[in-house]
């Protein structure tokens, strides 16, 4: 283990200790604690959508639909199957199953939309989001439009933190591999990507599955912070919020997504006094961003600490005559 | 032994017959040229071979496999690589990443190895990177390895396109007007490079050009297209004196 990975490990463990300390000590108010968990959940949502919309350059607009599936599936597991009588492993498993079901559903969406070239994904995901919401509204066994309740507060700062780290780790490993390079090439020129041997259709489906898995996970965590979910929580507005966070923080950047999710979540809380008007902020920001800075704050740049060592430019090692982008 | 066999290849774009009953065989190790005036259907032939379009009629066999109906990525992984008439690099990716991408089909690790960064993943990534750097070295591009492709001068971009094509380890290389936009000195350098490539990488080369001068020197055989029709196939000297070719060319170059 190199010194850098040792430092990372120590930081990760310190983070866990801090989470547990904050929660036990009552240092932060319940409100702040709740916002912190939302920030974490939004990081997971943003980063996963960034894979599809940022790195791959497709335009999926129904991420909340997958989140809804995760939220309902995990709640059914904890409330209906286990009746809140649980060992410590049930909740993590419920969240994983939530992710798997969301990913499986996304396959149904991805398969037809990626069969042909063209911009079907936006339309298909939009429709998907609306269908999920109206299906949930019409299933009385799940509470219909009134929603589903009875979940215990199983989500805590430590497990949100853990899932954030897992998401960051998976996305980073994915991005800095042949698969990630392939995804970036699809973003630039899909036909050319196919012509350098990338199986673009398979890559698109793979990315979509990974993204939906984490949306489902985020849904599971969300349901067990709120302890109450209803179909309206997962409407297009929610999907729009996630889009804003992606494009605010920066496409194709892990750090960008962390930044975008944090800033936007806190901003929405600060704007609470605006009442319903604050729901106008997201769409307006999205439009302004798309026009003025379509790549977001970080825009395809990464914090160097998040780049695997072997991918960093080592001038000394690769010879002194290396030209870098900034020269 | 013939590596590529094209029989009765025909393609329509709506009512336009872009390629009509094209036949050609390429033997292993040959350098064959495809020439013809603008709009003759040359690029379309490449697009049909590499699966960008599905031919309206005809057969394409490569190394014993039927190519018609396969996806581009499958065709490329069988050992065909190409460059484009107008440069089509991944502009925002680094030069190194452009070349590493060509190894996509050959990477011997799966998604699970990548997500866990297993030992297999790390070994394989190292092998890919070393091979890519070797190619960059061979093409005199090492110093640009970490620069986005779009920052390269034109000539270097052209070279990078060929390097990227070679990274998928092809048997057959399709070059679409590699000399486009080059001055005579650069063209001479390119011709030398192509000759070197062919031996170094044991390639069969199929090359489009519309300046006749360029193909005469390096091609063993040349096919000439005009309005989708094959008007001549033969050795460079035969082509140069073929009356139909002269008519197609002179008729247009003079006007
Ligand atoms: N995607 C397409 N859709 C419709 N028509 C096309 C398409 N691609 C090419 N064509 C037409 O097919 C004919 C052959 O085009 P092609 O690009 O193969 O010519 P070319 O021989 O490569 O010419 P050039 O020397 O200008 O590159 C032209 O008339 C062109 O306009
Ligand atoms: Mg052409």
mmCIF file of N, CA and C in Angstrom, chain A residues 172-229:
data_model
loop_
_atom_site.group_PDB
_atom_site.id
_atom_site.type_symbol
_atom_site.label_atom_id
_atom_site.label_comp_id
_atom_site.label_asym_id
_atom_site.label_seq_id
_atom_site.Cartn_x
_atom_site.Cartn_y
_atom_site.Cartn_z
ATOM 1 N N UNK A 172 -15.321 6.309 -10.284
ATOM 2 C CA UNK A 172 -13.928 6.608 -10.593
ATOM 3 C C UNK A 172 -13.254 5.421 -11.272
ATOM 4 N N UNK A 173 -13.460 4.233 -10.743
ATOM 5 C CA UNK A 173 -12.838 3.062 -11.351
ATOM 6 C C UNK A 173 -13.364 2.805 -12.755
ATOM 7 N N UNK A 174 -14.642 3.067 -12.911
ATOM 8 C CA UNK A 174 -15.244 2.869 -14.226
ATOM 9 C C UNK A 174 -14.666 3.875 -15.228
ATOM 10 N N UNK A 175 -14.640 5.128 -14.795
ATOM 11 C CA UNK A 175 -14.229 6.187 -15.706
ATOM 12 C C UNK A 175 -12.770 6.017 -16.140
ATOM 13 N N UNK A 176 -11.923 5.637 -15.198
ATOM 14 C CA UNK A 176 -10.512 5.482 -15.539
ATOM 15 C C UNK A 176 -10.196 4.042 -15.926
ATOM 16 N N UNK A 177 -10.924 3.574 -16.924
ATOM 17 C CA UNK A 177 -10.649 2.251 -17.472
ATOM 18 C C UNK A 177 -10.967 2.345 -18.954
ATOM 19 N N UNK A 178 -10.729 1.263 -19.653
ATOM 20 C CA UNK A 178 -11.127 1.181 -21.051
ATOM 21 C C UNK A 178 -12.588 1.535 -21.254
ATOM 22 N N UNK A 179 -13.418 1.108 -20.287
ATOM 23 C CA UNK A 179 -14.852 1.376 -20.396
ATOM 24 C C UNK A 179 -15.114 2.879 -20.343
ATOM 25 N N UNK A 180 -14.452 3.544 -19.403
ATOM 26 C CA UNK A 180 -14.646 4.979 -19.260
ATOM 27 C C UNK A 180 -14.187 5.735 -20.494
ATOM 28 N N UNK A 181 -13.042 5.337 -21.017
ATOM 29 C CA UNK A 181 -12.558 5.996 -22.236
ATOM 30 C C UNK A 181 -13.548 5.775 -23.371
ATOM 31 N N UNK A 182 -14.119 4.567 -23.420
ATOM 32 C CA UNK A 182 -15.100 4.281 -24.466
ATOM 33 C C UNK A 182 -16.312 5.193 -24.312
ATOM 34 N N UNK A 183 -16.753 5.369 -23.077
ATOM 35 C CA UNK A 183 -17.925 6.206 -22.823
ATOM 36 C C UNK A 183 -17.645 7.661 -23.243
ATOM 37 N N UNK A 184 -16.461 8.137 -22.932
ATOM 38 C CA UNK A 184 -16.106 9.498 -23.339
ATOM 39 C C UNK A 184 -16.034 9.624 -24.857
ATOM 40 N N UNK A 185 -15.612 8.557 -25.513
ATOM 41 C CA UNK A 185 -15.530 8.632 -26.972
ATOM 42 C C UNK A 185 -16.930 8.620 -27.588
ATOM 43 N N UNK A 186 -17.867 7.939 -26.939
ATOM 44 C CA UNK A 186 -19.246 7.950 -27.436
ATOM 45 C C UNK A 186 -19.788 9.370 -27.382
ATOM 46 N N UNK A 187 -19.450 10.052 -26.300
ATOM 47 C CA UNK A 187 -19.898 11.418 -26.132
ATOM 48 C C UNK A 187 -19.421 12.296 -27.296
ATOM 49 N N UNK A 188 -18.222 12.027 -27.769
ATOM 50 C CA UNK A 188 -17.672 12.882 -28.820
ATOM 51 C C UNK A 188 -18.123 12.491 -30.217
ATOM 52 N N UNK A 189 -18.149 11.214 -30.513
ATOM 53 C CA UNK A 189 -18.475 10.790 -31.868
ATOM 54 C C UNK A 189 -18.807 9.302 -31.833
ATOM 55 N N UNK A 190 -20.096 9.035 -31.800
ATOM 56 C CA UNK A 190 -20.524 7.659 -31.610
ATOM 57 C C UNK A 190 -20.123 6.745 -32.769
ATOM 58 N N UNK A 191 -20.255 7.272 -33.983
ATOM 59 C CA UNK A 191 -19.924 6.443 -35.145
ATOM 60 C C UNK A 191 -18.430 6.106 -35.129
ATOM 61 N N UNK A 192 -17.616 7.105 -34.863
ATOM 62 C CA UNK A 192 -16.177 6.865 -34.828
ATOM 63 C C UNK A 192 -15.825 5.904 -33.700
ATOM 64 N N UNK A 193 -16.529 6.018 -32.600
ATOM 65 C CA UNK A 193 -16.284 5.143 -31.468
ATOM 66 C C UNK A 193 -16.510 3.679 -31.868
ATOM 67 N N UNK A 194 -17.616 3.440 -32.557
ATOM 68 C CA UNK A 194 -17.889 2.108 -33.075
ATOM 69 C C UNK A 194 -16.793 1.660 -34.027
ATOM 70 N N UNK A 195 -16.259 2.617 -34.765
ATOM 71 C CA UNK A 195 -15.245 2.292 -35.771
ATOM 72 C C UNK A 195 -13.845 2.149 -35.179
ATOM 73 N N UNK A 196 -13.686 2.370 -33.889
ATOM 74 C CA UNK A 196 -12.415 1.974 -33.273
ATOM 75 C C UNK A 196 -12.671 0.787 -32.338
ATOM 76 N N UNK A 197 -13.722 0.036 -32.633
ATOM 77 C CA UNK A 197 -14.020 -1.254 -31.994
ATOM 78 C C UNK A 197 -14.799 -1.181 -30.683
ATOM 79 N N UNK A 198 -15.292 0.003 -30.321
ATOM 80 C CA UNK A 198 -16.105 0.075 -29.108
ATOM 81 C C UNK A 198 -17.522 -0.421 -29.413
ATOM 82 N N UNK A 199 -17.998 -1.347 -28.623
ATOM 83 C CA UNK A 199 -19.376 -1.805 -28.786
ATOM 84 C C UNK A 199 -20.278 -0.778 -28.112
ATOM 85 N N UNK A 200 -20.657 0.228 -28.879
ATOM 86 C CA UNK A 200 -21.307 1.395 -28.275
ATOM 87 C C UNK A 200 -22.658 1.042 -27.650
ATOM 88 N N UNK A 201 -23.398 0.168 -28.298
ATOM 89 C CA UNK A 201 -24.712 -0.168 -27.749
ATOM 90 C C UNK A 201 -24.571 -0.837 -26.380
ATOM 91 N N UNK A 202 -23.636 -1.771 -26.324
ATOM 92 C CA UNK A 202 -23.422 -2.477 -25.059
ATOM 93 C C UNK A 202 -22.931 -1.512 -23.975
ATOM 94 N N UNK A 203 -22.040 -0.590 -24.354
ATOM 95 C CA UNK A 203 -21.536 0.379 -23.384
ATOM 96 C C UNK A 203 -22.649 1.267 -22.848
ATOM 97 N N UNK A 204 -23.531 1.694 -23.734
ATOM 98 C CA UNK A 204 -24.606 2.584 -23.299
ATOM 99 C C UNK A 204 -25.515 1.875 -22.311
ATOM 100 N N UNK A 205 -25.826 0.619 -22.612
ATOM 101 C CA UNK A 205 -26.694 -0.125 -21.700
ATOM 102 C C UNK A 205 -25.993 -0.316 -20.361
ATOM 103 N N UNK A 206 -24.709 -0.624 -20.416
ATOM 104 C CA UNK A 206 -23.951 -0.847 -19.175
ATOM 105 C C UNK A 206 -23.948 0.414 -18.298
ATOM 106 N N UNK A 207 -23.692 1.550 -18.923
ATOM 107 C CA UNK A 207 -23.664 2.812 -18.171
ATOM 108 C C UNK A 207 -25.035 3.106 -17.565
ATOM 109 N N UNK A 208 -26.055 2.862 -18.345
ATOM 110 C CA UNK A 208 -27.406 3.137 -17.879
ATOM 111 C C UNK A 208 -27.766 2.238 -16.692
ATOM 112 N N UNK A 209 -27.329 0.981 -16.754
ATOM 113 C CA UNK A 209 -27.591 0.058 -15.643
ATOM 114 C C UNK A 209 -26.888 0.528 -14.370
ATOM 115 N N UNK A 210 -25.640 0.908 -14.488
ATOM 116 C CA UNK A 210 -24.899 1.359 -13.309
ATOM 117 C C UNK A 210 -25.566 2.597 -12.713
ATOM 118 N N UNK A 211 -25.910 3.545 -13.590
ATOM 119 C CA UNK A 211 -26.534 4.786 -13.120
ATOM 120 C C UNK A 211 -27.847 4.498 -12.410
ATOM 121 N N UNK A 212 -28.646 3.602 -12.981
ATOM 122 C CA UNK A 212 -29.951 3.309 -12.379
ATOM 123 C C UNK A 212 -29.799 2.560 -11.068
ATOM 124 N N UNK A 213 -28.794 1.714 -11.005
ATOM 125 C CA UNK A 213 -28.551 1.008 -9.743
ATOM 126 C C UNK A 213 -28.371 2.023 -8.615
ATOM 127 N N UNK A 214 -27.520 3.008 -8.851
ATOM 128 C CA UNK A 214 -27.273 3.981 -7.778
ATOM 129 C C UNK A 214 -28.466 4.898 -7.539
ATOM 130 N N UNK A 215 -29.256 5.156 -8.574
ATOM 131 C CA UNK A 215 -30.489 5.923 -8.347
ATOM 132 C C UNK A 215 -31.409 5.131 -7.415
ATOM 133 N N UNK A 216 -31.480 3.817 -7.643
ATOM 134 C CA UNK A 216 -32.301 2.965 -6.775
ATOM 135 C C UNK A 216 -31.782 2.972 -5.345
ATOM 136 N N UNK A 217 -30.464 2.903 -5.203
ATOM 137 C CA UNK A 217 -29.859 2.954 -3.873
ATOM 138 C C UNK A 217 -30.223 4.271 -3.181
ATOM 139 N N UNK A 218 -30.090 5.363 -3.922
ATOM 140 C CA UNK A 218 -30.410 6.674 -3.350
ATOM 141 C C UNK A 218 -31.873 6.714 -2.917
ATOM 142 N N UNK A 219 -32.743 6.108 -3.741
ATOM 143 C CA UNK A 219 -34.157 6.048 -3.381
ATOM 144 C C UNK A 219 -34.368 5.313 -2.065
ATOM 145 N N UNK A 220 -33.668 4.190 -1.912
ATOM 146 C CA UNK A 220 -33.784 3.407 -0.676
ATOM 147 C C UNK A 220 -33.345 4.207 0.536
ATOM 148 N N UNK A 221 -32.239 4.922 0.402
ATOM 149 C CA UNK A 221 -31.758 5.740 1.527
ATOM 150 C C UNK A 221 -32.746 6.864 1.828
ATOM 151 N N UNK A 222 -33.224 7.482 0.768
ATOM 152 C CA UNK A 222 -34.160 8.598 0.899
ATOM 153 C C UNK A 222 -35.427 8.171 1.656
ATOM 154 N N UNK A 223 -35.987 7.018 1.247
ATOM 155 C CA UNK A 223 -37.224 6.550 1.876
ATOM 156 C C UNK A 223 -37.045 6.346 3.376
ATOM 157 N N UNK A 224 -35.853 5.949 3.781
ATOM 158 C CA UNK A 224 -35.645 5.666 5.200
ATOM 159 C C UNK A 224 -35.046 6.836 5.984
ATOM 160 N N UNK A 225 -34.934 7.996 5.302
ATOM 161 C CA UNK A 225 -34.721 9.246 6.055
ATOM 162 C C UNK A 225 -36.092 9.862 6.279
ATOM 163 N N UNK A 226 -36.858 9.913 5.178
ATOM 164 C CA UNK A 226 -38.162 10.561 5.200
ATOM 165 C C UNK A 226 -39.171 9.781 6.028
ATOM 166 N N UNK A 227 -39.062 8.454 5.991
ATOM 167 C CA UNK A 227 -40.010 7.527 6.621
ATOM 168 C C UNK A 227 -41.403 7.643 6.026
ATOM 169 N N UNK A 228 -41.488 8.332 4.913
ATOM 170 C CA UNK A 228 -42.759 8.485 4.240
ATOM 171 C C UNK A 228 -42.450 8.872 2.797
ATOM 172 N N UNK A 229 -43.014 8.148 1.864
ATOM 173 C CA UNK A 229 -42.794 8.531 0.466
ATOM 174 C C UNK A 229 -44.128 8.572 -0.247
#
